[in-house]
Tab-separated table of N, CA and C in Angstrom:
chain	number	residue	atom	x	y	z
A	1	UNK	N	0.823	-1.206	0.000
A	1	UNK	CA	0.000	0.000	0.000
A	1	UNK	C	0.860	1.260	0.000
A	2	UNK	N	1.929	1.225	0.817
A	2	UNK	CA	2.823	2.382	0.890
A	2	UNK	C	3.468	2.624	-0.478
A	3	UNK	N	3.869	1.524	-1.126
A	3	UNK	CA	4.520	1.636	-2.430
A	3	UNK	C	3.577	2.247	-3.453
A	4	UNK	N	2.308	1.846	-3.479
A	4	UNK	CA	1.330	2.384	-4.430
A	4	UNK	C	1.114	3.878	-4.211
A	5	UNK	N	1.002	4.287	-2.950
A	5	UNK	CA	0.831	5.710	-2.641
A	5	UNK	C	2.062	6.520	-3.055
A	6	UNK	N	3.218	5.908	-2.858
A	6	UNK	CA	4.459	6.570	-3.243
A	6	UNK	C	4.542	6.735	-4.759
A	7	UNK	N	4.159	5.721	-5.490
A	7	UNK	CA	4.168	5.776	-6.957
A	7	UNK	C	3.189	6.849	-7.442
A	8	UNK	N	1.992	6.921	-6.844
A	8	UNK	CA	1.010	7.956	-7.209
A	8	UNK	C	1.562	9.354	-6.930
A	9	UNK	N	2.185	9.512	-5.774
A	9	UNK	CA	2.769	10.812	-5.408
A	9	UNK	C	3.870	11.200	-6.397
A	10	UNK	N	4.680	10.222	-6.797
A	10	UNK	CA	5.750	10.499	-7.757
A	10	UNK	C	5.183	10.950	-9.109
A	11	UNK	N	4.113	10.331	-9.537
A	11	UNK	CA	3.479	10.735	-10.802
A	11	UNK	C	2.963	12.169	-10.725
A	12	UNK	N	2.344	12.525	-9.595
A	12	UNK	CA	1.866	13.905	-9.416
A	12	UNK	C	3.034	14.899	-9.400
A	13	UNK	N	4.099	14.517	-8.715
A	13	UNK	CA	5.276	15.382	-8.672
A	13	UNK	C	5.882	15.550	-10.058
A	14	UNK	N	5.879	14.490	-10.852
A	14	UNK	CA	6.433	14.552	-12.199
A	14	UNK	C	5.654	15.560	-13.046
A	15	UNK	N	4.325	15.537	-12.931
A	15	UNK	CA	3.479	16.493	-13.668
A	15	UNK	C	3.731	17.913	-13.168
A	16	UNK	N	3.766	18.089	-11.847
A	16	UNK	CA	4.040	19.400	-11.260
A	16	UNK	C	5.409	19.908	-11.711
A	17	UNK	N	6.401	19.055	-11.650
A	17	UNK	CA	7.770	19.406	-12.039
A	17	UNK	C	7.810	19.829	-13.517
A	18	UNK	N	7.124	19.085	-14.366
A	18	UNK	CA	7.116	19.382	-15.798
A	18	UNK	C	6.479	20.738	-16.076
A	19	UNK	N	5.312	21.015	-15.517
A	19	UNK	CA	4.606	22.256	-15.828
A	19	UNK	C	5.277	23.484	-15.218
A	20	UNK	N	5.816	23.339	-14.056
A	20	UNK	CA	6.567	24.467	-13.478
A	20	UNK	C	7.807	24.730	-14.328
A	21	UNK	N	8.468	23.683	-14.757
A	21	UNK	CA	9.645	23.821	-15.628
A	21	UNK	C	9.301	24.496	-16.940
A	22	UNK	N	8.189	24.118	-17.541
A	22	UNK	CA	7.768	24.732	-18.803
A	22	UNK	C	7.457	26.213	-18.597
A	23	UNK	N	6.760	26.543	-17.519
A	23	UNK	CA	6.413	27.952	-17.248
A	23	UNK	C	7.652	28.799	-16.944
A	24	UNK	N	8.605	28.239	-16.241
A	24	UNK	CA	9.810	28.983	-15.871
A	24	UNK	C	10.826	29.074	-16.999
A	25	UNK	N	10.734	28.192	-17.974
A	25	UNK	CA	11.774	28.071	-18.998
A	25	UNK	C	12.069	29.389	-19.713
A	26	UNK	N	11.046	30.120	-20.137
A	26	UNK	CA	11.315	31.353	-20.886
A	26	UNK	C	11.972	32.405	-19.999
A	27	UNK	N	11.496	32.544	-18.748
A	27	UNK	CA	12.119	33.500	-17.826
A	27	UNK	C	13.577	33.118	-17.556
A	28	UNK	N	13.811	31.833	-17.328
A	28	UNK	CA	15.165	31.375	-17.040
A	28	UNK	C	16.084	31.536	-18.245
A	29	UNK	N	15.556	31.294	-19.430
A	29	UNK	CA	16.357	31.449	-20.648
A	29	UNK	C	16.770	32.912	-20.831
A	30	UNK	N	15.814	33.822	-20.673
A	30	UNK	CA	16.120	35.252	-20.792
A	30	UNK	C	17.125	35.664	-19.726
A	31	UNK	N	16.898	35.223	-18.501
A	31	UNK	CA	17.801	35.559	-17.403
A	31	UNK	C	19.195	34.986	-17.639
A	32	UNK	N	19.279	33.781	-18.123
A	32	UNK	CA	20.573	33.142	-18.368
A	32	UNK	C	21.331	33.841	-19.497
A	33	UNK	N	20.641	34.107	-20.607
A	33	UNK	CA	21.310	34.744	-21.749
A	33	UNK	C	21.781	36.159	-21.417
A	34	UNK	N	20.918	36.941	-20.753
A	34	UNK	CA	21.330	38.294	-20.388
A	34	UNK	C	22.413	38.255	-19.307
A	35	UNK	N	22.364	37.260	-18.429
A	35	UNK	CA	23.418	37.100	-17.428
A	35	UNK	C	24.763	36.812	-18.070
A	36	UNK	N	24.763	35.996	-19.113
A	36	UNK	CA	26.001	35.715	-19.854
A	36	UNK	C	26.544	37.000	-20.468
A	37	UNK	N	25.655	37.773	-21.104
A	37	UNK	CA	26.088	39.045	-21.699
A	37	UNK	C	26.641	39.997	-20.638
A	38	UNK	N	25.981	40.061	-19.487
A	38	UNK	CA	26.450	40.953	-18.422
A	38	UNK	C	27.806	40.511	-17.880
A	39	UNK	N	28.044	39.215	-17.838
A	39	UNK	CA	29.346	38.743	-17.349
A	39	UNK	C	30.466	39.093	-18.321
A	40	UNK	N	30.109	39.357	-19.574
A	40	UNK	CA	31.104	39.681	-20.604
A	40	UNK	C	31.157	41.169	-20.938
A	41	UNK	N	30.414	41.997	-20.208
A	41	UNK	CA	30.284	43.405	-20.597
A	41	UNK	C	31.609	44.157	-20.635
A	42	UNK	N	32.555	43.794	-19.811
A	42	UNK	CA	33.860	44.479	-19.813
A	42	UNK	C	34.762	43.970	-20.936
A	43	UNK	N	34.401	42.851	-21.542
A	43	UNK	CA	35.218	42.258	-22.596
A	43	UNK	C	34.828	42.707	-24.004
A	44	UNK	N	33.630	43.264	-24.147
A	44	UNK	CA	33.163	43.696	-25.469
A	44	UNK	C	32.745	45.157	-25.405
A	45	UNK	N	33.443	45.985	-26.167
A	45	UNK	CA	33.208	47.427	-26.133
A	45	UNK	C	31.788	47.812	-26.534
A	46	UNK	N	31.123	46.977	-27.320
A	46	UNK	CA	29.751	47.296	-27.734
A	46	UNK	C	28.782	47.227	-26.549
A	47	UNK	N	29.077	46.393	-25.568
A	47	UNK	CA	28.199	46.271	-24.409
A	47	UNK	C	28.421	47.411	-23.419
A	48	UNK	N	29.674	47.724	-23.164
A	48	UNK	CA	30.014	48.812	-22.243
A	48	UNK	C	31.340	49.398	-22.691
A	49	UNK	N	31.371	50.713	-22.925
A	49	UNK	CA	32.613	51.328	-23.408
A	49	UNK	C	33.758	51.116	-22.428
A	50	UNK	N	34.973	50.932	-22.953
A	50	UNK	CA	36.114	50.748	-22.062
A	50	UNK	C	36.360	52.012	-21.231
A	51	UNK	N	36.794	51.818	-20.008
A	51	UNK	CA	37.062	52.942	-19.121
A	51	UNK	C	38.364	53.625	-19.540
A	52	UNK	N	38.278	54.931	-19.771
A	52	UNK	CA	39.429	55.727	-20.164
A	52	UNK	C	40.248	56.117	-18.938
A	53	UNK	N	41.350	56.788	-19.155
A	53	UNK	CA	42.212	57.228	-18.065
A	53	UNK	C	42.330	58.752	-18.117
A	54	UNK	N	42.109	59.383	-16.966
A	54	UNK	CA	42.228	60.833	-16.859
A	54	UNK	C	43.605	61.249	-16.375
A	55	UNK	N	43.778	62.565	-16.182
A	55	UNK	CA	45.096	63.102	-15.810
A	55	UNK	C	45.454	62.891	-14.349
A	56	UNK	N	44.481	63.070	-13.443
A	56	UNK	CA	44.825	63.060	-12.022
A	56	UNK	C	43.787	62.299	-11.206
A	57	UNK	N	44.267	61.603	-10.181
A	57	UNK	CA	43.352	60.915	-9.273
A	57	UNK	C	43.127	61.729	-7.994
A	58	UNK	N	43.680	62.927	-7.948
A	58	UNK	CA	43.521	63.804	-6.790
A	58	UNK	C	42.219	64.596	-6.928
A	59	UNK	N	41.233	64.250	-6.137
A	59	UNK	CA	39.916	64.886	-6.238
A	59	UNK	C	39.956	66.389	-5.956
A	60	UNK	N	40.959	66.844	-5.244
A	60	UNK	CA	41.080	68.279	-4.945
A	60	UNK	C	41.297	69.088	-6.226
A	61	UNK	N	41.871	68.461	-7.246
A	61	UNK	CA	42.133	69.144	-8.519
A	61	UNK	C	40.985	69.007	-9.515
A	62	UNK	N	39.960	68.273	-9.150
A	62	UNK	CA	38.872	67.982	-10.083
A	62	UNK	C	37.907	69.147	-10.211
A	63	UNK	N	37.242	69.174	-11.330
A	63	UNK	CA	36.138	70.106	-11.523
A	63	UNK	C	34.974	69.641	-10.648
A	64	UNK	N	34.062	70.551	-10.368
A	64	UNK	CA	32.903	70.178	-9.547
A	64	UNK	C	31.967	69.281	-10.348
A	65	UNK	N	31.117	68.554	-9.649
A	65	UNK	CA	30.134	67.711	-10.337
A	65	UNK	C	29.205	68.561	-11.198
A	66	UNK	N	28.913	69.754	-10.734
A	66	UNK	CA	28.068	70.668	-11.507
A	66	UNK	C	28.722	71.009	-12.854
A	67	UNK	N	30.032	71.275	-12.829
A	67	UNK	CA	30.753	71.577	-14.070
A	67	UNK	C	30.799	70.357	-14.987
A	68	UNK	N	31.073	69.186	-14.405
A	68	UNK	CA	31.110	67.958	-15.205
A	68	UNK	C	29.749	67.671	-15.827
A	69	UNK	N	28.697	67.941	-15.083
A	69	UNK	CA	27.324	67.775	-15.563
A	69	UNK	C	27.090	68.652	-16.797
A	70	UNK	N	27.473	69.921	-16.715
A	70	UNK	CA	27.284	70.865	-17.831
A	70	UNK	C	28.121	70.451	-19.040
A	71	UNK	N	29.346	70.022	-18.800
A	71	UNK	CA	30.228	69.585	-19.891
A	71	UNK	C	29.626	68.375	-20.597
A	72	UNK	N	29.044	67.455	-19.836
A	72	UNK	CA	28.446	66.249	-20.426
A	72	UNK	C	27.284	66.605	-21.349
A	73	UNK	N	26.415	67.519	-20.925
A	73	UNK	CA	25.296	67.927	-21.781
A	73	UNK	C	25.799	68.622	-23.046
A	74	UNK	N	26.797	69.462	-22.906
A	74	UNK	CA	27.375	70.134	-24.070
A	74	UNK	C	27.988	69.117	-25.021
A	75	UNK	N	28.713	68.151	-24.476
A	75	UNK	CA	29.334	67.112	-25.296
A	75	UNK	C	28.282	66.291	-26.031
A	76	UNK	N	27.197	65.988	-25.350
A	76	UNK	CA	26.122	65.225	-25.999
A	76	UNK	C	25.554	66.004	-27.179
A	77	UNK	N	25.346	67.306	-27.002
A	77	UNK	CA	24.828	68.142	-28.097
A	77	UNK	C	25.833	68.255	-29.230
A	78	UNK	N	27.119	68.388	-28.914
A	78	UNK	CA	28.159	68.508	-29.944
A	78	UNK	C	28.321	67.232	-30.754
A	79	UNK	N	28.040	66.110	-30.132
A	79	UNK	CA	28.163	64.815	-30.809
A	79	UNK	C	26.864	64.435	-31.520
A	80	UNK	N	25.886	65.335	-31.510
A	80	UNK	CA	24.565	65.076	-32.100
A	80	UNK	C	23.869	63.883	-31.456
A	81	UNK	N	24.141	63.680	-30.183
A	81	UNK	CA	23.460	62.646	-29.414
A	81	UNK	C	22.234	63.308	-28.809
A	82	UNK	N	21.091	62.719	-29.056
A	82	UNK	CA	19.861	63.294	-28.525
A	82	UNK	C	19.697	62.810	-27.089
A	83	UNK	N	19.831	63.745	-26.173
A	83	UNK	CA	19.693	63.419	-24.761
A	83	UNK	C	18.343	63.944	-24.307
A	84	UNK	N	17.399	63.006	-24.140
A	84	UNK	CA	16.025	63.398	-23.806
A	84	UNK	C	15.835	63.622	-22.317
A	85	UNK	N	16.550	62.873	-21.535
A	85	UNK	CA	16.261	62.859	-20.105
A	85	UNK	C	17.415	63.375	-19.266
A	86	UNK	N	17.206	63.318	-18.004
A	86	UNK	CA	18.213	63.773	-17.059
A	86	UNK	C	19.291	62.711	-16.877
A	87	UNK	N	20.295	63.094	-16.165
A	87	UNK	CA	21.396	62.183	-15.883
A	87	UNK	C	20.934	61.144	-14.860
A	88	UNK	N	21.243	59.908	-15.144
A	88	UNK	CA	20.914	58.808	-14.236
A	88	UNK	C	21.901	58.788	-13.068
A	89	UNK	N	23.193	58.885	-13.418
A	89	UNK	CA	24.214	58.910	-12.374
A	89	UNK	C	25.521	59.430	-12.961
A	90	UNK	N	26.353	59.888	-12.064
A	90	UNK	CA	27.725	60.227	-12.423
A	90	UNK	C	28.596	59.269	-11.626
A	91	UNK	N	29.239	58.396	-12.347
A	91	UNK	CA	30.078	57.361	-11.748
A	91	UNK	C	31.502	57.909	-11.663
A	92	UNK	N	31.908	58.302	-10.480
A	92	UNK	CA	33.222	58.908	-10.277
A	92	UNK	C	34.247	57.812	-10.031
A	93	UNK	N	35.288	57.817	-10.814
A	93	UNK	CA	36.369	56.841	-10.692
A	93	UNK	C	37.683	57.574	-10.379
A	94	UNK	N	37.894	57.923	-9.116
A	94	UNK	CA	39.095	58.687	-8.762
A	94	UNK	C	40.398	57.977	-9.161
A	95	UNK	N	40.426	56.641	-9.012
A	95	UNK	CA	41.645	55.898	-9.350
A	95	UNK	C	41.985	55.982	-10.836
A	96	UNK	N	40.981	56.212	-11.682
A	96	UNK	CA	41.189	56.344	-13.126
A	96	UNK	C	41.239	57.809	-13.565
A	97	UNK	N	40.853	58.711	-12.655
A	97	UNK	CA	40.862	60.129	-12.986
A	97	UNK	C	39.711	60.566	-13.870
A	98	UNK	N	38.624	59.789	-13.867
A	98	UNK	CA	37.498	60.113	-14.756
A	98	UNK	C	36.167	60.101	-14.015
A	99	UNK	N	35.191	60.676	-14.696
A	99	UNK	CA	33.795	60.578	-14.271
A	99	UNK	C	33.001	60.081	-15.474
A	100	UNK	N	32.192	59.055	-15.262
A	100	UNK	CA	31.316	58.546	-16.313
A	100	UNK	C	29.940	59.147	-16.066
A	101	UNK	N	29.443	59.893	-17.035
A	101	UNK	CA	28.117	60.495	-16.935
A	101	UNK	C	27.178	59.620	-17.751
A	102	UNK	N	26.205	59.040	-17.061
A	102	UNK	CA	25.290	58.090	-17.699
A	102	UNK	C	23.895	58.688	-17.681
A	103	UNK	N	23.286	58.786	-18.869
A	103	UNK	CA	21.979	59.402	-19.002
A	103	UNK	C	20.865	58.393	-18.758
A	104	UNK	N	19.732	58.891	-18.289
A	104	UNK	CA	18.611	58.080	-17.809
A	104	UNK	C	18.144	57.009	-18.791
A	105	UNK	N	17.624	57.405	-19.935
A	105	UNK	CA	17.022	56.421	-20.839
A	105	UNK	C	17.681	56.356	-22.211
A	106	UNK	N	18.796	56.978	-22.369
A	106	UNK	CA	19.385	57.067	-23.703
A	106	UNK	C	20.525	56.091	-23.958
A	107	UNK	N	20.889	55.314	-22.946
A	107	UNK	CA	21.994	54.362	-23.084
A	107	UNK	C	23.273	55.033	-23.568
A	108	UNK	N	23.492	56.259	-23.142
A	108	UNK	CA	24.682	57.001	-23.536
A	108	UNK	C	25.562	57.205	-22.315
A	109	UNK	N	26.853	56.994	-22.519
A	109	UNK	CA	27.836	57.229	-21.464
A	109	UNK	C	28.868	58.206	-22.009
A	110	UNK	N	29.104	59.269	-21.253
A	110	UNK	CA	30.137	60.234	-21.609
A	110	UNK	C	31.186	60.189	-20.506
A	111	UNK	N	32.415	59.885	-20.886
A	111	UNK	CA	33.509	59.835	-19.923
A	111	UNK	C	34.288	61.145	-19.998
A	112	UNK	N	34.476	61.749	-18.839
A	112	UNK	CA	35.157	63.036	-18.750
A	112	UNK	C	36.390	62.927	-17.869
A	113	UNK	N	37.430	63.635	-18.256
A	113	UNK	CA	38.592	63.757	-17.387
A	113	UNK	C	38.166	64.625	-16.214
A	114	UNK	N	38.351	64.142	-15.008
A	114	UNK	CA	37.893	64.859	-13.827
A	114	UNK	C	38.622	66.166	-13.589
A	115	UNK	N	39.862	66.240	-14.017
A	115	UNK	CA	40.663	67.442	-13.789
A	115	UNK	C	40.399	68.511	-14.843
A	116	UNK	N	40.464	68.131	-16.113
A	116	UNK	CA	40.344	69.116	-17.199
A	116	UNK	C	38.917	69.248	-17.719
A	117	UNK	N	38.095	68.237	-17.515
A	117	UNK	CA	36.754	68.238	-18.081
A	117	UNK	C	36.735	67.804	-19.533
A	118	UNK	N	37.892	67.399	-20.059
A	118	UNK	CA	37.995	66.975	-21.452
A	118	UNK	C	37.136	65.726	-21.676
A	119	UNK	N	36.424	65.706	-22.791
A	119	UNK	CA	35.592	64.550	-23.150
A	119	UNK	C	36.520	63.458	-23.678
A	120	UNK	N	36.529	62.337	-22.992
A	120	UNK	CA	37.384	61.214	-23.377
A	120	UNK	C	36.652	60.184	-24.220
A	121	UNK	N	35.328	60.114	-24.039
A	121	UNK	CA	34.561	59.101	-24.761
A	121	UNK	C	33.075	59.455	-24.725
A	122	UNK	N	32.414	59.284	-25.870
A	122	UNK	CA	30.956	59.363	-25.962
A	122	UNK	C	30.540	58.095	-26.694
A	123	UNK	N	29.826	57.232	-25.989
A	123	UNK	CA	29.498	55.935	-26.591
A	123	UNK	C	28.213	55.375	-25.998
A	124	UNK	N	27.530	54.519	-26.780
A	124	UNK	CA	26.345	53.849	-26.231
A	124	UNK	C	26.761	52.849	-25.152
A	125	UNK	N	25.887	52.656	-24.202
A	125	UNK	CA	26.138	51.744	-23.085
A	125	UNK	C	24.957	50.775	-23.024
A	126	UNK	N	25.074	49.659	-23.697
A	126	UNK	CA	23.977	48.699	-23.780
A	126	UNK	C	23.874	47.802	-22.556
A	127	UNK	N	24.909	47.753	-21.736
A	127	UNK	CA	24.895	46.867	-20.571
A	127	UNK	C	23.775	47.235	-19.593
A	128	UNK	N	23.471	48.529	-19.461
A	128	UNK	CA	22.381	48.929	-18.553
A	128	UNK	C	21.031	48.454	-19.088
A	129	UNK	N	20.851	48.539	-20.397
A	129	UNK	CA	19.612	48.073	-21.026
A	129	UNK	C	19.483	46.552	-20.866
A	130	UNK	N	20.583	45.829	-21.065
A	130	UNK	CA	20.578	44.373	-20.899
A	130	UNK	C	20.266	44.024	-19.445
A	131	UNK	N	20.824	44.793	-18.514
A	131	UNK	CA	20.561	44.550	-17.094
A	131	UNK	C	19.082	44.752	-16.763
A	132	UNK	N	18.452	45.748	-17.385
A	132	UNK	CA	17.027	45.976	-17.121
A	132	UNK	C	16.161	44.841	-17.680
A	133	UNK	N	16.618	44.200	-18.753
A	133	UNK	CA	15.920	43.001	-19.249
A	133	UNK	C	16.162	41.858	-18.267
A	134	UNK	N	17.404	41.727	-17.835
A	134	UNK	CA	17.802	40.646	-16.938
A	134	UNK	C	16.985	40.641	-15.648
A	135	UNK	N	16.790	41.820	-15.066
A	135	UNK	CA	16.080	41.867	-13.781
A	135	UNK	C	14.600	42.231	-13.899
A	136	UNK	N	14.116	42.458	-15.126
A	136	UNK	CA	12.692	42.719	-15.341
A	136	UNK	C	12.271	44.157	-15.168
A	137	UNK	N	13.192	45.052	-14.798
A	137	UNK	CA	12.819	46.454	-14.610
A	137	UNK	C	12.508	47.153	-15.921
A	138	UNK	N	12.804	46.523	-17.050
A	138	UNK	CA	12.468	47.116	-18.342
A	138	UNK	C	10.942	47.270	-18.471
A	139	UNK	N	10.193	46.406	-17.785
A	139	UNK	CA	8.732	46.502	-17.792
A	139	UNK	C	8.284	47.406	-16.651
A	140	UNK	N	8.672	47.058	-15.431
A	140	UNK	CA	8.382	47.913	-14.269
A	140	UNK	C	9.075	47.323	-13.043
A	141	UNK	N	9.178	48.137	-12.003
A	141	UNK	CA	9.770	47.645	-10.756
A	141	UNK	C	8.900	46.556	-10.131
A	142	UNK	N	7.577	46.722	-10.229
A	142	UNK	CA	6.664	45.711	-9.689
A	142	UNK	C	6.827	44.389	-10.439
A	143	UNK	N	6.894	44.455	-11.768
A	143	UNK	CA	7.098	43.238	-12.565
A	143	UNK	C	8.396	42.559	-12.159
A	144	UNK	N	9.443	43.354	-11.951
A	144	UNK	CA	10.732	42.804	-11.533
A	144	UNK	C	10.599	42.051	-10.219
A	145	UNK	N	9.947	42.693	-9.260
A	145	UNK	CA	9.799	42.079	-7.939
A	145	UNK	C	8.990	40.781	-8.029
A	146	UNK	N	7.881	40.822	-8.756
A	146	UNK	CA	7.008	39.650	-8.879
A	146	UNK	C	7.706	38.538	-9.671
A	147	UNK	N	8.286	38.888	-10.824
A	147	UNK	CA	8.910	37.855	-11.663
A	147	UNK	C	10.119	37.223	-10.981
A	148	UNK	N	10.922	38.014	-10.289
A	148	UNK	CA	12.090	37.452	-9.597
A	148	UNK	C	11.652	36.520	-8.469
A	149	UNK	N	10.558	36.856	-7.782
A	149	UNK	CA	10.041	35.965	-6.748
A	149	UNK	C	9.485	34.687	-7.348
A	150	UNK	N	8.780	34.815	-8.475
A	150	UNK	CA	8.250	33.621	-9.146
A	150	UNK	C	9.402	32.721	-9.592
A	151	UNK	N	10.423	33.322	-10.186
A	151	UNK	CA	11.572	32.525	-10.626
A	151	UNK	C	12.258	31.871	-9.426
A	152	UNK	N	12.472	32.644	-8.381
A	152	UNK	CA	13.143	32.105	-7.190
A	152	UNK	C	12.376	30.965	-6.553
A	153	UNK	N	11.095	31.201	-6.286
A	153	UNK	CA	10.276	30.150	-5.664
A	153	UNK	C	10.074	28.975	-6.612
A	154	UNK	N	9.945	29.276	-7.907
A	154	UNK	CA	9.820	28.199	-8.889
A	154	UNK	C	11.045	27.305	-8.897
A	155	UNK	N	12.223	27.911	-8.799
A	155	UNK	CA	13.446	27.119	-8.750
A	155	UNK	C	13.522	26.277	-7.477
A	156	UNK	N	13.073	26.844	-6.357
A	156	UNK	CA	13.047	26.071	-5.107
A	156	UNK	C	12.146	24.841	-5.275
A	157	UNK	N	10.954	25.045	-5.842
A	157	UNK	CA	10.028	23.926	-6.065
A	157	UNK	C	10.637	22.922	-7.041
A	158	UNK	N	11.301	23.424	-8.103
A	158	UNK	CA	11.932	22.522	-9.078
A	158	UNK	C	13.030	21.682	-8.422
A	159	UNK	N	13.811	22.289	-7.552
A	159	UNK	CA	14.883	21.559	-6.875
A	159	UNK	C	14.300	20.491	-5.954
A	160	UNK	N	13.315	20.879	-5.163
A	160	UNK	CA	12.713	19.922	-4.228
A	160	UNK	C	12.023	18.791	-4.979
A	161	UNK	N	11.232	19.143	-5.995
A	161	UNK	CA	10.542	18.089	-6.746
A	161	UNK	C	11.540	17.253	-7.542
A	162	UNK	N	12.595	17.875	-8.052
A	162	UNK	CA	13.630	17.124	-8.774
A	162	UNK	C	14.345	16.144	-7.874
A	163	UNK	N	14.667	16.575	-6.661
A	163	UNK	CA	15.303	15.660	-5.706
A	163	UNK	C	14.362	14.513	-5.344
A	164	UNK	N	13.080	14.842	-5.185
A	164	UNK	CA	12.099	13.800	-4.874
A	164	UNK	C	11.941	12.837	-6.054
A	165	UNK	N	11.961	13.379	-7.270
A	165	UNK	CA	11.856	12.508	-8.447
A	165	UNK	C	13.097	11.637	-8.612
A	166	UNK	N	14.220	12.085	-8.095
A	166	UNK	CA	15.434	11.278	-8.110
A	166	UNK	C	15.394	10.230	-6.989
A	167	UNK	N	15.014	10.658	-5.788
A	167	UNK	CA	15.041	9.754	-4.637
A	167	UNK	C	13.822	8.828	-4.582
A	168	UNK	N	12.666	9.290	-5.039
A	168	UNK	CA	11.432	8.502	-4.967
A	168	UNK	C	11.551	7.123	-5.588
A	169	UNK	N	12.033	7.010	-6.837
A	169	UNK	CA	12.176	5.674	-7.437
A	169	UNK	C	13.144	4.766	-6.664
A	170	UNK	N	14.161	5.342	-6.062
A	170	UNK	CA	15.086	4.555	-5.234
A	170	UNK	C	14.308	3.961	-4.060
A	171	UNK	N	13.471	4.793	-3.455
A	171	UNK	CA	12.646	4.341	-2.320
A	171	UNK	C	11.660	3.258	-2.762
A	172	UNK	N	11.037	3.446	-3.933
A	172	UNK	CA	10.092	2.445	-4.465
A	172	UNK	C	10.816	1.114	-4.663
A	173	UNK	N	12.025	1.156	-5.260
A	173	UNK	CA	12.782	-0.090	-5.470
A	173	UNK	C	13.119	-0.773	-4.146
A	174	UNK	N	13.494	0.031	-3.146
A	174	UNK	CA	13.796	-0.541	-1.823
A	174	UNK	C	12.561	-1.190	-1.219
A	175	UNK	N	11.406	-0.524	-1.363
A	175	UNK	CA	10.169	-1.101	-0.827
A	175	UNK	C	9.791	-2.375	-1.564
A	176	UNK	N	9.971	-2.370	-2.891
A	176	UNK	CA	9.658	-3.546	-3.698
A	176	UNK	C	10.587	-4.706	-3.299
A	177	UNK	N	11.871	-4.405	-3.165
A	177	UNK	CA	12.858	-5.419	-2.781
A	177	UNK	C	12.564	-5.960	-1.369
A	178	UNK	N	12.174	-5.082	-0.482
A	178	UNK	CA	11.845	-5.469	0.891
A	178	UNK	C	10.625	-6.394	0.903
A	179	UNK	N	9.618	-6.068	0.035
A	179	UNK	CA	8.407	-6.866	-0.028
A	179	UNK	C	8.671	-8.248	-0.633
A	180	UNK	N	9.518	-8.316	-1.654
A	180	UNK	CA	9.816	-9.610	-2.285
A	180	UNK	C	10.700	-10.474	-1.399
A	181	UNK	N	11.527	-9.867	-0.583
A	181	UNK	CA	12.400	-10.636	0.328
A	181	UNK	C	11.646	-11.116	1.563
A	182	UNK	N	10.523	-10.456	1.874
A	182	UNK	CA	9.787	-10.816	3.097
A	182	UNK	C	8.961	-12.063	2.913
């Protein structure tokens, strides 16, 4: 009787495991592929521009963030880059002597020498866009939170059901062997 109940439970788990796997597959595939791209972002200039080197790492000699902000907007206009939105962040790299000015929705990064304000690089930055696909924020923050929880809990269920599907048949064989030996 125990063996029959165990076999029935295993069949139900197999169906549950299959359908959860099918539902999670597209999310996991997108997450895996974008994760691979993100792990390579420093190796391919198309994903993220290489970090340039400025003149000085002494912040006392640097232009103010306000000045760097103004220089970045001017540089964007001079390069005919359409900057629709505000600056997302200014990534200050004192050890490299630069500031990376990253715009909100334009995937544009302008690297400036912190001391002189000289424009070192104006280039698209696709890694941020790929990251927003990876974590689901490309749709919304709520979607990101919900989808990441679904993926996380789905993986937990897949692991538990997968372990049970691996161990269950071993248990059935032991019960069968025990019954035939008795």
